Structure formats: C-alpha cells, structure tokens
Coordinates of C-alpha atoms in Angstrom, one line a residue:
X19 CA -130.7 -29.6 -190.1
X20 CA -130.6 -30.9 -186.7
X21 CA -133.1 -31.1 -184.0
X22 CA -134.8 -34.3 -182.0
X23 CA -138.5 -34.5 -181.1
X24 CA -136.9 -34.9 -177.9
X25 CA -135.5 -31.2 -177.8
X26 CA -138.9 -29.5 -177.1
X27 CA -138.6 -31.1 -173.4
X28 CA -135.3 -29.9 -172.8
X29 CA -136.9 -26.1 -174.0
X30 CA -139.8 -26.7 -172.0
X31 CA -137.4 -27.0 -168.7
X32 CA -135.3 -24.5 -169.9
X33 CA -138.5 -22.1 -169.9
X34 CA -140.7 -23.3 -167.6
X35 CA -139.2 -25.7 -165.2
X36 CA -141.5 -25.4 -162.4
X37 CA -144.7 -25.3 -164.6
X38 CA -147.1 -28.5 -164.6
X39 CA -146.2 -30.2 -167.0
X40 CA -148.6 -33.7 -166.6
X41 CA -151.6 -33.9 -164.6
X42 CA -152.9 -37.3 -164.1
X43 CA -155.7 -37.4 -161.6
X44 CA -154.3 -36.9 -158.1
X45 CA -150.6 -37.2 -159.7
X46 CA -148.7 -33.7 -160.8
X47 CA -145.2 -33.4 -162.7
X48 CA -143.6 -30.5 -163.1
X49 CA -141.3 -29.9 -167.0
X50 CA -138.0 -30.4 -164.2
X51 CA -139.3 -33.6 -162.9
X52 CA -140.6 -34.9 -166.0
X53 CA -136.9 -34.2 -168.0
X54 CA -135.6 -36.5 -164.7
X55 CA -137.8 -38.8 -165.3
X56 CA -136.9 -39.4 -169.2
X57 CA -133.2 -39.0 -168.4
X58 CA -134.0 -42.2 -166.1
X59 CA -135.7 -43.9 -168.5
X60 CA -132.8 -42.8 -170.9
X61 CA -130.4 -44.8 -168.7
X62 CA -132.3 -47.7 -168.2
X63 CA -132.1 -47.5 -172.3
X64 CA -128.8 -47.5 -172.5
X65 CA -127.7 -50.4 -170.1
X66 CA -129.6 -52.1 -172.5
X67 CA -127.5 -51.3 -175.2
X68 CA -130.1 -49.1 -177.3
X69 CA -128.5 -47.3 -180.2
X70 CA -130.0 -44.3 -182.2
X71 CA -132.0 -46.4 -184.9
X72 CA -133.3 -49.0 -182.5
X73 CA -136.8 -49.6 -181.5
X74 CA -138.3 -48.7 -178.5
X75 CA -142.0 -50.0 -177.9
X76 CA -144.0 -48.2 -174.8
X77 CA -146.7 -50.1 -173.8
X78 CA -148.3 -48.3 -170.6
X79 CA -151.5 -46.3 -170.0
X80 CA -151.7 -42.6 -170.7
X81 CA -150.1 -40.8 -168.0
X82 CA -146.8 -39.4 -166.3
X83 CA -145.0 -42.7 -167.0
X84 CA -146.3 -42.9 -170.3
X85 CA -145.4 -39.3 -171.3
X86 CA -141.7 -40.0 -169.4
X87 CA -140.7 -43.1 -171.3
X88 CA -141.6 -41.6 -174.5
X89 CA -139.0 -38.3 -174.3
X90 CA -136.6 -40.8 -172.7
X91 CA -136.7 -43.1 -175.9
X92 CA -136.7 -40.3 -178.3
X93 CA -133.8 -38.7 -176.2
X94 CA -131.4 -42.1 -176.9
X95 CA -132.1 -41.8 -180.9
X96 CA -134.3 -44.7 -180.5
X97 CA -137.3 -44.9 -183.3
X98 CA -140.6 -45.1 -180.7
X99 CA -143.6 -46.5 -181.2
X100 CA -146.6 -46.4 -178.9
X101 CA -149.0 -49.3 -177.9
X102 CA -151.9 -48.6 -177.4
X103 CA -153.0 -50.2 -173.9
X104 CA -156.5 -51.5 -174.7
X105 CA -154.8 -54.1 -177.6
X106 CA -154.8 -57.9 -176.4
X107 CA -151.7 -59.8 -176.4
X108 CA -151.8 -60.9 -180.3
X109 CA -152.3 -57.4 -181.0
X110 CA -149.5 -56.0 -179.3
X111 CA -146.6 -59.0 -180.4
X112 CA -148.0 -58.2 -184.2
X113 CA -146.1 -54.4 -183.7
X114 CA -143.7 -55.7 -181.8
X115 CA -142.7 -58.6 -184.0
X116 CA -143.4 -56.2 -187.5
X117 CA -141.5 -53.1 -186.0
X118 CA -138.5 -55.1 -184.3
X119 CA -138.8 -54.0 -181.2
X120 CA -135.6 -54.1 -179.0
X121 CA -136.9 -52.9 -175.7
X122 CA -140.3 -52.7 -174.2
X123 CA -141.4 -50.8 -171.7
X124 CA -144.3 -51.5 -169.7
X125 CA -145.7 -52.3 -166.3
X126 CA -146.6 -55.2 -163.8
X127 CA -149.7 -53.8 -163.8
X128 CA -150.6 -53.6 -167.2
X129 CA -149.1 -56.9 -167.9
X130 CA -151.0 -58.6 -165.0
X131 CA -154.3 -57.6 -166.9
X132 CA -153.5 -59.3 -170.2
X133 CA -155.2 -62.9 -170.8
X134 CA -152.1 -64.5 -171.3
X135 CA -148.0 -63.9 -171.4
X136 CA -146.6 -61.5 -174.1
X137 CA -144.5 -64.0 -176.2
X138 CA -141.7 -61.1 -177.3
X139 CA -137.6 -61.3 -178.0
X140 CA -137.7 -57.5 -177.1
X141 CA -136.4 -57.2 -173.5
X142 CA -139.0 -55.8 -171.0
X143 CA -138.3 -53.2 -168.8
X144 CA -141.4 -52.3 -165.9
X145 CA -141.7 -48.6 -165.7
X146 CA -142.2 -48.7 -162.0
X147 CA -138.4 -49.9 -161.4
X148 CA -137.1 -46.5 -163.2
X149 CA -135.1 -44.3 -161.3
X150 CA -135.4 -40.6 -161.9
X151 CA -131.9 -39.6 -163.8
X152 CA -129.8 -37.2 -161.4
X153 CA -128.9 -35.1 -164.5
X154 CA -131.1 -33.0 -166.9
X155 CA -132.3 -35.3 -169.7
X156 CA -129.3 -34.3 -172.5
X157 CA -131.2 -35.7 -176.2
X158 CA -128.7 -37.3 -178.7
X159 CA -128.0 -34.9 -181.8
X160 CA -130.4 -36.0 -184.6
X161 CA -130.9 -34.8 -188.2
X162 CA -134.7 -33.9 -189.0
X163 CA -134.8 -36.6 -191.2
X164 CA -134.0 -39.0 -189.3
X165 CA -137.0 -41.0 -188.5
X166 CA -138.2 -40.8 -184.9
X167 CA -141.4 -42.5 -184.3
X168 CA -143.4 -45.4 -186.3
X169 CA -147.2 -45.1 -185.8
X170 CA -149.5 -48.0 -186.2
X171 CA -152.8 -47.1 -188.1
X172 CA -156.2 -49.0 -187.0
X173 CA -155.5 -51.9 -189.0
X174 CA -158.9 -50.6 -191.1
X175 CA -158.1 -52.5 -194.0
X176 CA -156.3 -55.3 -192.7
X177 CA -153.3 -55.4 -190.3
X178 CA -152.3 -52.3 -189.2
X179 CA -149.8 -50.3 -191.1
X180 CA -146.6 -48.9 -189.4
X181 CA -146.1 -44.8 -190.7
X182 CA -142.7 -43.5 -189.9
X183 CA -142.6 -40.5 -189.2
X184 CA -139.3 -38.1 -188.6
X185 CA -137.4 -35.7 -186.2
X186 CA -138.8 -32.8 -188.6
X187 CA -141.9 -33.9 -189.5
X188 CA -143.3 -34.4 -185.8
X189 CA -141.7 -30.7 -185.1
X190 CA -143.1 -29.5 -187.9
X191 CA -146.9 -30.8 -187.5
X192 CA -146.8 -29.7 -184.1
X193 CA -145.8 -26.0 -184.7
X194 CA -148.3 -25.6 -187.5
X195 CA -151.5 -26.7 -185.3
X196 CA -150.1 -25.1 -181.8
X197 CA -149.4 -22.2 -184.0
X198 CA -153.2 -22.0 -185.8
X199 CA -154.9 -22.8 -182.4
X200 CA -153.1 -19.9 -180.9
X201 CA -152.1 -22.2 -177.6
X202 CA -150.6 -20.9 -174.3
X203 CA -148.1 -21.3 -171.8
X204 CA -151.0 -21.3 -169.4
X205 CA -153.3 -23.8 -171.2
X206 CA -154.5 -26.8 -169.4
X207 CA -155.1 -29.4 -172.8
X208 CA -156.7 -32.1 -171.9
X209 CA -155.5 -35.6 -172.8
X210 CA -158.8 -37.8 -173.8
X211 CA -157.5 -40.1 -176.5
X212 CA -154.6 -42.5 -176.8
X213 CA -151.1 -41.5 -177.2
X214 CA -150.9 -44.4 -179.9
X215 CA -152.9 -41.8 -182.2
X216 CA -151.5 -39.2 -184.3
X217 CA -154.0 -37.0 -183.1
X218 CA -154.0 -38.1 -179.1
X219 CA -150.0 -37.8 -179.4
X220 CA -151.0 -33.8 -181.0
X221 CA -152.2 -32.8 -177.7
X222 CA -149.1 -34.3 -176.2
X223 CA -146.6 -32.5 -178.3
X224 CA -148.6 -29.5 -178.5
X225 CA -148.5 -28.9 -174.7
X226 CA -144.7 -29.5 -174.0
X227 CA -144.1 -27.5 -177.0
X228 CA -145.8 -24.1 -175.6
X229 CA -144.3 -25.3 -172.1
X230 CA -148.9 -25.9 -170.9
X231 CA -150.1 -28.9 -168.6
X232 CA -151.3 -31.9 -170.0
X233 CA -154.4 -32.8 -168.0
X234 CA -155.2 -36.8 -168.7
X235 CA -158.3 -38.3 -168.0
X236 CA -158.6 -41.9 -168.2
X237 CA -162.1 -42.7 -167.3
X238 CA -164.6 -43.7 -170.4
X239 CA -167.8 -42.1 -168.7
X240 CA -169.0 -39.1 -170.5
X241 CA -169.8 -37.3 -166.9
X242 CA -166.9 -38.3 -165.6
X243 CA -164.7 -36.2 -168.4
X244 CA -167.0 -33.1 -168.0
X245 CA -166.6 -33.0 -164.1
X246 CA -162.5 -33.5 -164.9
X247 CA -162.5 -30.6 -166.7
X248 CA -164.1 -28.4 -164.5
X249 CA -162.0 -29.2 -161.5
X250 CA -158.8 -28.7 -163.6
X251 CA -160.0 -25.8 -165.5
X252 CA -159.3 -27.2 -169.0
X253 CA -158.8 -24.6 -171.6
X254 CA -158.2 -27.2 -174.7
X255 CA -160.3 -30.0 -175.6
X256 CA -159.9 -32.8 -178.2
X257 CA -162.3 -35.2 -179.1
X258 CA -163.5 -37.7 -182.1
X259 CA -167.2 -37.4 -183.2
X260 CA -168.4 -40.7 -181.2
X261 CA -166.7 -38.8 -177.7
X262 CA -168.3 -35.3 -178.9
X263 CA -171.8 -37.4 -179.2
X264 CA -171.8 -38.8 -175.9
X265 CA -170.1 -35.2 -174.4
X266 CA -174.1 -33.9 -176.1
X267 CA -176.3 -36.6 -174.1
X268 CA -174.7 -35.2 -170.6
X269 CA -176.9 -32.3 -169.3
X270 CA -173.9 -30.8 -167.3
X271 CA -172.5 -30.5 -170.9
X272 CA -175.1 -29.5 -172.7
X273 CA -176.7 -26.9 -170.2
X274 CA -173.5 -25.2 -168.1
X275 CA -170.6 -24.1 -170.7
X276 CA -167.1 -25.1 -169.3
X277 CA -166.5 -21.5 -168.4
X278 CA -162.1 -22.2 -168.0
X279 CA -162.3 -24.0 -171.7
X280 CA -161.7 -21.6 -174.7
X281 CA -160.3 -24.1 -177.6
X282 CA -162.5 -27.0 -178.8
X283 CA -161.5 -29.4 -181.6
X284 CA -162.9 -32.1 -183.9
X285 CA -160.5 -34.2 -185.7
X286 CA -160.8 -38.2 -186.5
X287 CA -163.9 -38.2 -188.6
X288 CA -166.9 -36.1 -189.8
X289 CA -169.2 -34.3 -187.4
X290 CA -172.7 -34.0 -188.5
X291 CA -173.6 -30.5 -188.8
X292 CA -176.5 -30.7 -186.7
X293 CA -173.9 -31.9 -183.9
X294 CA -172.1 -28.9 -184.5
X295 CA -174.3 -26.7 -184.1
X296 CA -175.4 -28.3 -181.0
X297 CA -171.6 -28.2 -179.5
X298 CA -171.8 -24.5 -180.7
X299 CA -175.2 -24.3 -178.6
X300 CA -174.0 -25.6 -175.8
X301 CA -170.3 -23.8 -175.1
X302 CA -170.7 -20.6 -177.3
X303 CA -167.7 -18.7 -175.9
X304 CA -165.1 -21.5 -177.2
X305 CA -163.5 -21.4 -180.5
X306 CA -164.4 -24.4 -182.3
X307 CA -162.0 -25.7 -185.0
X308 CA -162.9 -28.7 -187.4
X309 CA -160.0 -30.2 -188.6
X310 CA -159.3 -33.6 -191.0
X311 CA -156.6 -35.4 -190.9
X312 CA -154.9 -39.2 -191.3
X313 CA -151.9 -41.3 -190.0
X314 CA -149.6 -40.3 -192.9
X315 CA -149.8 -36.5 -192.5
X316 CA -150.5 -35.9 -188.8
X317 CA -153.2 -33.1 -189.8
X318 CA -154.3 -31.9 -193.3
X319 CA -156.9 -28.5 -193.0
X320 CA -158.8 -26.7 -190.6
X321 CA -161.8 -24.5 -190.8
X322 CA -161.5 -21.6 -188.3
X323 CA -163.9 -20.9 -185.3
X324 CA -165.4 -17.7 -187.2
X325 CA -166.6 -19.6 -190.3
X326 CA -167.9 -22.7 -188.6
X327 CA -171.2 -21.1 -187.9
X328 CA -171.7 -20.2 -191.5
X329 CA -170.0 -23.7 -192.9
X330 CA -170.2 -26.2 -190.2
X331 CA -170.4 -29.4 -192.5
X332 CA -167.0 -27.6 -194.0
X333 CA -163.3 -29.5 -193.2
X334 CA -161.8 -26.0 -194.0
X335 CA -158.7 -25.2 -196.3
X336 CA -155.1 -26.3 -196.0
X337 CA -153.4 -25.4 -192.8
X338 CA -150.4 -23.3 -193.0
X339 CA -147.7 -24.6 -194.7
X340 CA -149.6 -27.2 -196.8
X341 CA -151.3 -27.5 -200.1
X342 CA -154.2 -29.6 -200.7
X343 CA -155.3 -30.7 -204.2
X344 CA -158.1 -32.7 -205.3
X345 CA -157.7 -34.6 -208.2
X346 CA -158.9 -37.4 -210.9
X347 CA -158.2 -40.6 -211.3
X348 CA -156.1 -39.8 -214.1
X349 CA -154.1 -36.8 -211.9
X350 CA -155.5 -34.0 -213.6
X351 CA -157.0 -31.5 -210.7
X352 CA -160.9 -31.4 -210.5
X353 CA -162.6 -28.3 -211.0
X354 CA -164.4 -26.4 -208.9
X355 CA -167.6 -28.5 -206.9
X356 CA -166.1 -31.5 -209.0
X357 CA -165.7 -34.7 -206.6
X358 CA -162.1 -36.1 -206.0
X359 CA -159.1 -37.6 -204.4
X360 CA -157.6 -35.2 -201.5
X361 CA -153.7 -35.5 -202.2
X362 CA -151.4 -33.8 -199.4
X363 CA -148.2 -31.9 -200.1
X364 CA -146.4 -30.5 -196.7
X365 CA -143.4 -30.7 -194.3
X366 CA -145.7 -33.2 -192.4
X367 CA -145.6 -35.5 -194.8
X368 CA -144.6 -39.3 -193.1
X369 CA -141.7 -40.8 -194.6
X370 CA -143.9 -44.1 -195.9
X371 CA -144.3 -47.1 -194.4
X372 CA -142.6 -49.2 -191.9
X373 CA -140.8 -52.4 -194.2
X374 CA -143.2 -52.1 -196.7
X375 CA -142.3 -50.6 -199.9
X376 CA -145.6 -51.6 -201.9
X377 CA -148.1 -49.8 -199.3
X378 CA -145.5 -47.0 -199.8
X379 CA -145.3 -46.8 -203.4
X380 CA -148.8 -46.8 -203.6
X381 CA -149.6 -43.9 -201.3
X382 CA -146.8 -41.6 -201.3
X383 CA -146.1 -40.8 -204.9
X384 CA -144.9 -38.1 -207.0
X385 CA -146.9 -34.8 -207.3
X386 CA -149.0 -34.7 -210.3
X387 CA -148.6 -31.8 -211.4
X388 CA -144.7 -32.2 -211.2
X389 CA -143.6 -36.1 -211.5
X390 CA -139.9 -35.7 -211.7
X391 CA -140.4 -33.8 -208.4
X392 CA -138.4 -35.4 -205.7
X393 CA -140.6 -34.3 -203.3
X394 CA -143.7 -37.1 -202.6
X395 CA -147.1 -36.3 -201.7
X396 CA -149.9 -38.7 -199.8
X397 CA -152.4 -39.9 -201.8
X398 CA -155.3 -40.3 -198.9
X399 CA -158.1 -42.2 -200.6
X400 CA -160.8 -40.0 -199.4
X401 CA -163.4 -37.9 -201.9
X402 CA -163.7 -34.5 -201.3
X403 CA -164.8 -31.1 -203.4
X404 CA -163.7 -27.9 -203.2
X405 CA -166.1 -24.7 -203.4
X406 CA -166.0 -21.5 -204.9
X407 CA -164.5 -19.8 -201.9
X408 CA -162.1 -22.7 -201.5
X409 CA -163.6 -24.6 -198.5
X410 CA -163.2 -27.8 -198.8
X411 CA -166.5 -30.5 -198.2
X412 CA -165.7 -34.2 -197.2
X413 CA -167.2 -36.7 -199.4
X414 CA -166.3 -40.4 -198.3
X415 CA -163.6 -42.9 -198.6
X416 CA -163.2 -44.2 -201.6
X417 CA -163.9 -48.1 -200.5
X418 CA -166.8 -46.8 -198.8
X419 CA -168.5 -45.1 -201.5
X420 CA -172.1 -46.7 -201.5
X421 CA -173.0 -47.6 -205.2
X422 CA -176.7 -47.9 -205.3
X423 CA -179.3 -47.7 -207.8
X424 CA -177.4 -46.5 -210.6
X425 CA -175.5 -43.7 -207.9
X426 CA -172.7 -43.1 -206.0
X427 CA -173.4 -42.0 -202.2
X428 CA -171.2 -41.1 -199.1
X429 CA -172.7 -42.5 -196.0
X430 CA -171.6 -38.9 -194.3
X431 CA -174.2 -37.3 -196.2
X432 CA -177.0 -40.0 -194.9
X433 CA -175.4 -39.9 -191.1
X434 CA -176.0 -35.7 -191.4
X435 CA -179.6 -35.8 -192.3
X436 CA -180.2 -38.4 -189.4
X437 CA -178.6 -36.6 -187.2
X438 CA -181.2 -33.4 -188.4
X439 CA -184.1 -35.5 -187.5
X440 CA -183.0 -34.8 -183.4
X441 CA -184.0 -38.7 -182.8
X442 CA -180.7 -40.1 -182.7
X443 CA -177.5 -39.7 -180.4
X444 CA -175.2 -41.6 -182.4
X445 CA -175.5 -42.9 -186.3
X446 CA -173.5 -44.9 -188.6
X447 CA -174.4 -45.7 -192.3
X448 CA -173.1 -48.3 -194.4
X449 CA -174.0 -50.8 -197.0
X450 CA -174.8 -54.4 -198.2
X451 CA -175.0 -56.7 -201.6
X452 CA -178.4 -56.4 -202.9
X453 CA -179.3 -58.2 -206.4
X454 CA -181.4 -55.6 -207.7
X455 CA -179.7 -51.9 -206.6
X456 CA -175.7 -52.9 -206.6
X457 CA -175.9 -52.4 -202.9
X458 CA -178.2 -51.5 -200.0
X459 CA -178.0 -48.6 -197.3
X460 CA -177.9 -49.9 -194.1
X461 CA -178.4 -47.2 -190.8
X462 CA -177.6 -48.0 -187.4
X463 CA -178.1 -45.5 -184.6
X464 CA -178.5 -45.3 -181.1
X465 CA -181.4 -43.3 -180.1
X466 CA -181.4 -39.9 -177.9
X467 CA -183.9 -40.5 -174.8
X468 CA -187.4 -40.3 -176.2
X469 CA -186.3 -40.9 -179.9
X470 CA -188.4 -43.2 -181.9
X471 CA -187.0 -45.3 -184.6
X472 CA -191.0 -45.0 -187.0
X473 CA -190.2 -40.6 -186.9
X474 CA -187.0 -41.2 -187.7
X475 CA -188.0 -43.6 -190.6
X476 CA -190.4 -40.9 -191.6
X477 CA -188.1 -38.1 -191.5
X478 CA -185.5 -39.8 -193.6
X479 CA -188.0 -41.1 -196.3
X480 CA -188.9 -37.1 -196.5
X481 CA -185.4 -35.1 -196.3
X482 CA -183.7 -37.7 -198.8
X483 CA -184.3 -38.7 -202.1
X484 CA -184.9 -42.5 -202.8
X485 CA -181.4 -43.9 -203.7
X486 CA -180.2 -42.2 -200.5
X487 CA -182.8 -43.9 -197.9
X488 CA -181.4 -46.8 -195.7
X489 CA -183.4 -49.7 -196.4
X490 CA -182.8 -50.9 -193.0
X491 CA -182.4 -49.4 -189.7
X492 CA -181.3 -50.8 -186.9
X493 CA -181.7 -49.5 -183.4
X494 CA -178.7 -50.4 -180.7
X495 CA -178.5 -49.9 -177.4
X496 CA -174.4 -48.7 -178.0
X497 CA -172.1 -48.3 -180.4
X498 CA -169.0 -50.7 -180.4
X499 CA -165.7 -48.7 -180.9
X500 CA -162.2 -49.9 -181.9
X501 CA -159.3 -48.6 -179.3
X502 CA -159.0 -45.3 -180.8
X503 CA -162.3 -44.1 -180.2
X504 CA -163.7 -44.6 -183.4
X505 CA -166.8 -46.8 -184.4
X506 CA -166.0 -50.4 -185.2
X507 CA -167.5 -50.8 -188.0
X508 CA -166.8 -54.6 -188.4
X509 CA -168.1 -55.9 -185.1
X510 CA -171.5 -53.5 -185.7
X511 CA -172.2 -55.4 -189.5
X512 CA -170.4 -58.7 -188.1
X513 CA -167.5 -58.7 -190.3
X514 CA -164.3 -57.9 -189.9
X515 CA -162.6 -54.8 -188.1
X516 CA -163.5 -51.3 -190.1
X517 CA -162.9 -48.1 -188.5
X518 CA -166.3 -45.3 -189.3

C-alpha cells in the first residue's frame, strides 16, 4: 500500500486550510502556510540532490520551522531524524555520523549557541534562508513500508540506539492514539516535550492528523506552562511524570482547573498513584489517560479516564489494534498475577534498528507462541503482571530490578509509597553493591515545602516491609534530567547516563 507520513499535511490543507495549524508563542501558521513552508524546505532538498532513502537530520528548536522542515523532508522520500536541540556538539555528530546524514537543517541561531563548531560531512542548510514554495507541498509516492524516520533513544544503556520506523507504522500509531483519545478538529494540543521523542513527535502527528493547532511552549518553568495554557485555551496536554510533579507544586495548577483543557495524558514512565490522584484532585473535569510506551512501538496500552480512579497505579490493557503478552524467560506466557516480560505485537511495531543487526535480533524476534511467524514482535525488557480483569500493573525494568536480601524489588513500588507519605515532590529509587544484602536501596527525593526528610524516614520504615526500606535517603534541592524530560539517573548516583 502506498501512503507517506507526509500525506496527512497535504489532507490537513485540503480540509482545513485556514485552521491554525502551529502556535508558537506570538508566531501563528495556518495548514496553507505550513504545506508552503515544507514545499520550500522541499526545494531547498532537492537542489541538494536528496533522493527518497537519504537522510535528512533537523536540528532546530520546537516550533513552526521545526514542524516545516520535518513534512518538507518526509515529503522528498528522505528518511528524517530529529535532533534534539538541548544535545552538545559530540552528541549531535554521533547521530549524524551513525545515521549518515546527507543534509542538516538547522539555524544560525542554534548553531551560534553550541560550545564549539559541528564537525559534519552532511551539508547544512539554516532554516531562516528557506523560501516558502509557491506550489502546495506535492509528497513523493511511498510504500508503507518504506522506512520514513530513524528515532534515537536516550542512549540509557549506552549510546543511543537509532529505531526506524516506516511510512505505515507512524500512520498507523497515530490513528490508534488520536482515535482512543477521541481528538478534535478544534483541539488546541499543547507541544511540551521534544519532537526528538516518540511521544513529543505523538502530539505533533496527532494534531495535523485531525487538522487541530499545535500550541508549543518552550519555556522550562512550571508557571510559565500553566499561564500558556490558559491564554491559548489548551484542550490536550502531554507530560512525563517529572513535568506532571512540578505542574502539582504550582498553586495556579493545583487550585484553579484549566477550565479550556479536557484531555490529560501520562506517558514516559510510571506515575505514583498518589500523584494521580492529586492530578485527578486538582482538574476533575479532564479525562485522564495513563499510557506506557517505548521507542520501538511508539505506544503500547492505555488505561481509560473512567477506570483510573478505581486503578490509578494501572498502565491499562493493549490499545486497539495491539496485543500485549507477558511472558517467561523460557517464552511460555505467565499466568494470571505472575510477573513477566511485556512483549508487543502490532502494526506499530519499528522496523529494528538503524545498522545494527545484533540490537535487532535481540529485541525484535519471533512471536512465541508462533516462531515460524514472519511477523516480529518487540521484546521490551520491562516486568509487568497482568490481573484478573486484564489490567495490566508495571513492575520495573529488568536491569533495574533491585535484588536485596534474598528479594527481588521494583523501585516503582518504593517511589509510590514515598510519594503516599505527602513529604516529597519528586522521588527516585535505586540501588547499590552492599556485601551483606546483594544490593542496597537507595531514595532520593526533593521535598514538597514543609516536608521533612526524619517523617518521611518514619513513614517508610512503617508502610514497607524491611527488604523494601531505602537504607539511605538523600535530600536534593532538584532533580537532574536528561533532554527528554526524564530523570538522569547517572548524574544523580554519579555514574554514567541512566534514564528513570
């Protein structure tokens, strides 16, 4: 079948033309003058003699020029991958080096802030000297398999990985999840998290797709974001757990719902319970949805807004489309409340991993049940159960399971009872060598106004049974986060770069 990623633009104008399309502070596109835009960029493209199958690298800050250059690349056949525009210069030549780059896009601006030159053979092309196309932006015929974007992963456990994804499984991950949230022509979504992300580019897709405005706010400052979204009357808001924390220590948050927003979602990491309840507290008329996902299947399950009340430490059940097994170590599926590995099977499925068929091999592999299936499903690492009912409860990763005194424990479980104790506003658990218990729990939390680190000690001594009480905890004044907005677990422990 045939149908570019780009395609959903060219709908969007087709259907909506005059509709924002991007909002970027005091900057507005409409879906015409954004198609212009990536037909210009398109251009640019081909005088530099990019071919469908090339790579394209965008390196700019979220934004109208951002969102431009991205249908513009897609629309040439080019395979795209997005930079995120907090790396430093070694970061950034890594994925443009490993992905073989042919063409960067960027800015003056952008490049004026980095410590040093780029050192790149990819030509560079500053967005600010692209001309708007005079022609609608026309995408190149390409079949759904063909791949259409490479996504770096955090480099959690070591350099960062490059997931291809294709034509079909973009369109198809963005369907499913506009489709589940119910999303509107007349949605503003706001854009909080990088474009680099699968689940930053989500809100991206999602809003071009059903022909809404993506609203972008750039600044870091948790008041900031909350006024945004009351002057542009957001109706869709995505956030990881550290940006929901901080969104729960600003009053104007906490005490005045967001009466325009009506869709709120969680993906990126586990919640505590006690934070979702506190979300729930604080803007009762939206529909809350906690998701889970990773980089190799854009999204995996969802728990819907009437069952988080009753199962807020839930990740839901498959989304539509998908089956989600949990299985052994020797493939056999686990029963019911038995602990195991969450293997995805669905059109989202990525197509492996960029030049490196070991990492491939070793996640995307045959479905256990069937082997001599063509058809490969993602191993994802991560523990999880399954209840009676079906909902499915979020255990740990596998490498971070804490073995301790004869047990195995997820630092999730540890982080949710903290989090009950109402002393802390943020909380990360995790674990060191010890002689004499295999390994050590080790807390660090930043506490809310007022907290005290000797209750909290107390409360955690009596809600948790001995092999699951830190040993330690340390008190910080912040938490240090990598550049997708999730805890950076290596500079917080003094090792090297872990996501949390």
């Amino acid at each position: 079948m045939r149908g570019s990623i780009a395609d959903i633009l060219a709908r969007a104008v087709a259907q909506s033309a005059a509709r924002p399309a991007v909002i970027d502070r005091d900057r507005a596109v409409d879906f015409a003058t954004l198609a212009r835009q990536s037909a210009g960029v398109a251009r640019v493209l081909g005088a530099h003699g990019v071919a469908p199958g090339d790579r394209v690298a965008i390196f700019l800050e979220r934004g109208v020029d951002a969102v431009a250059a991205y249908f513009g690349a897609a629309s040439t056949g080019a395979i795209v991958t997005i930079v995120n525009d907090r790396l430093r210069p070694r970061q950034v030549e890594y994925v443009l080096q490993h992905a073989g780059v042919r063409v960067l896009i960027t800015s003056g601006e952008l490049l004026d802030r980095q410590p040093r030159p780029l050192e790149t053979t990819a030509a560079v092309v500053r967005a600010e000297s692209i001309e708007a196309g005079p022609e609608p932006l026309v995408p190149a015929a390409r079949l759904e398999s063909d791949p259409a974007q490479i996504i770096y992963t955090s480099g959690s456990t070591g350099l960062p990985k490059g997931v291809v994804f294709t034509h079909g499984a973009l369109r198809a991950g963005i369907a499913i999840v506009s489709r589940y949230l119910e999303l509107r022509e007349s949605d503003r979504i706001a854009s909080l998290l990088p474009l680099s992300s699968v689940y930053g580019l989500n809100q991206l897709l999602c809003a071009v797709v059903t022909g809404a405005a993506l609203v972008v706010e750039k600044s870091p400052v948790p008041a900031q974001i909350v006024s945004a979204m009351r002057a542009h009357q957001v109706t869709v808001l995505a956030a990881v757990p550290p940006l929901w924390l901080q969104l729960l220590g600003v009053p104007a948050f906490v005490r005045e719902p967001v009466a325009s927003l009506r869709v709120a979602q969680n993906a990126g990491g586990h919640l505590p319970s006690d934070a979702v309840r506190q979300v729930r507290s604080a803007q009762p008329h939206v529909r809350l949805f906690l998701q889970y996902g990773m980089t190799e299947t854009l999204r995996s399950t969802f728990l819907p807004p009437d069952e988080v009340d009753a199962h807020p430490e839930s990740m839901g059940r498959a989304m539509p489309d998908t089956e989600i097994l949990v299985v052994r170590d020797d493939g056999t599926l686990c029963d019911t409340g038995e602990t195991g590995e969450l293997v995805h099977r669905g059109p989202t499925v990525a197509a492996g991993y960029w030049n490196d068929p070991e990492a491939t091999a070793r996640v995307f592999r045959p479905d256990p049940r069937r082997p001599a299936d063509p058809v490969r499903v993602v191993f994802s690492g991560d523990l999880v159960r399954r209840d009676e009912s079906g909902l499915l409860y979020f255990v740990g990763r596998r490498d971070r399971m804490i073995k301790t005194l004869g047990f195995r424990v997820g630092p999730d479980e540890i982080v949710d009872v903290l989090f009950a104790s109402r002393e802390v506003a943020e909380a990360v658990v995790t674990a060191e060598p010890d002689a004499q218990r295999g390994e050590r729990i080790v807390a660090y939390v930043v506490l809310k106004d007022g907290g005290s680190a000797e209750r909290l000690t107390l409360f955690a001594r009596t809600e948790l049974p001995r092999h699951m009480q830190p040993a330690r905890i340390e008190v910080r004044d912040a938490m240090p986060r990598l550049a997708s907005g999730k805890y950076d677990l290596g500079e917080l422990t003094g090792g090297r770069a872990t996501e949390a």
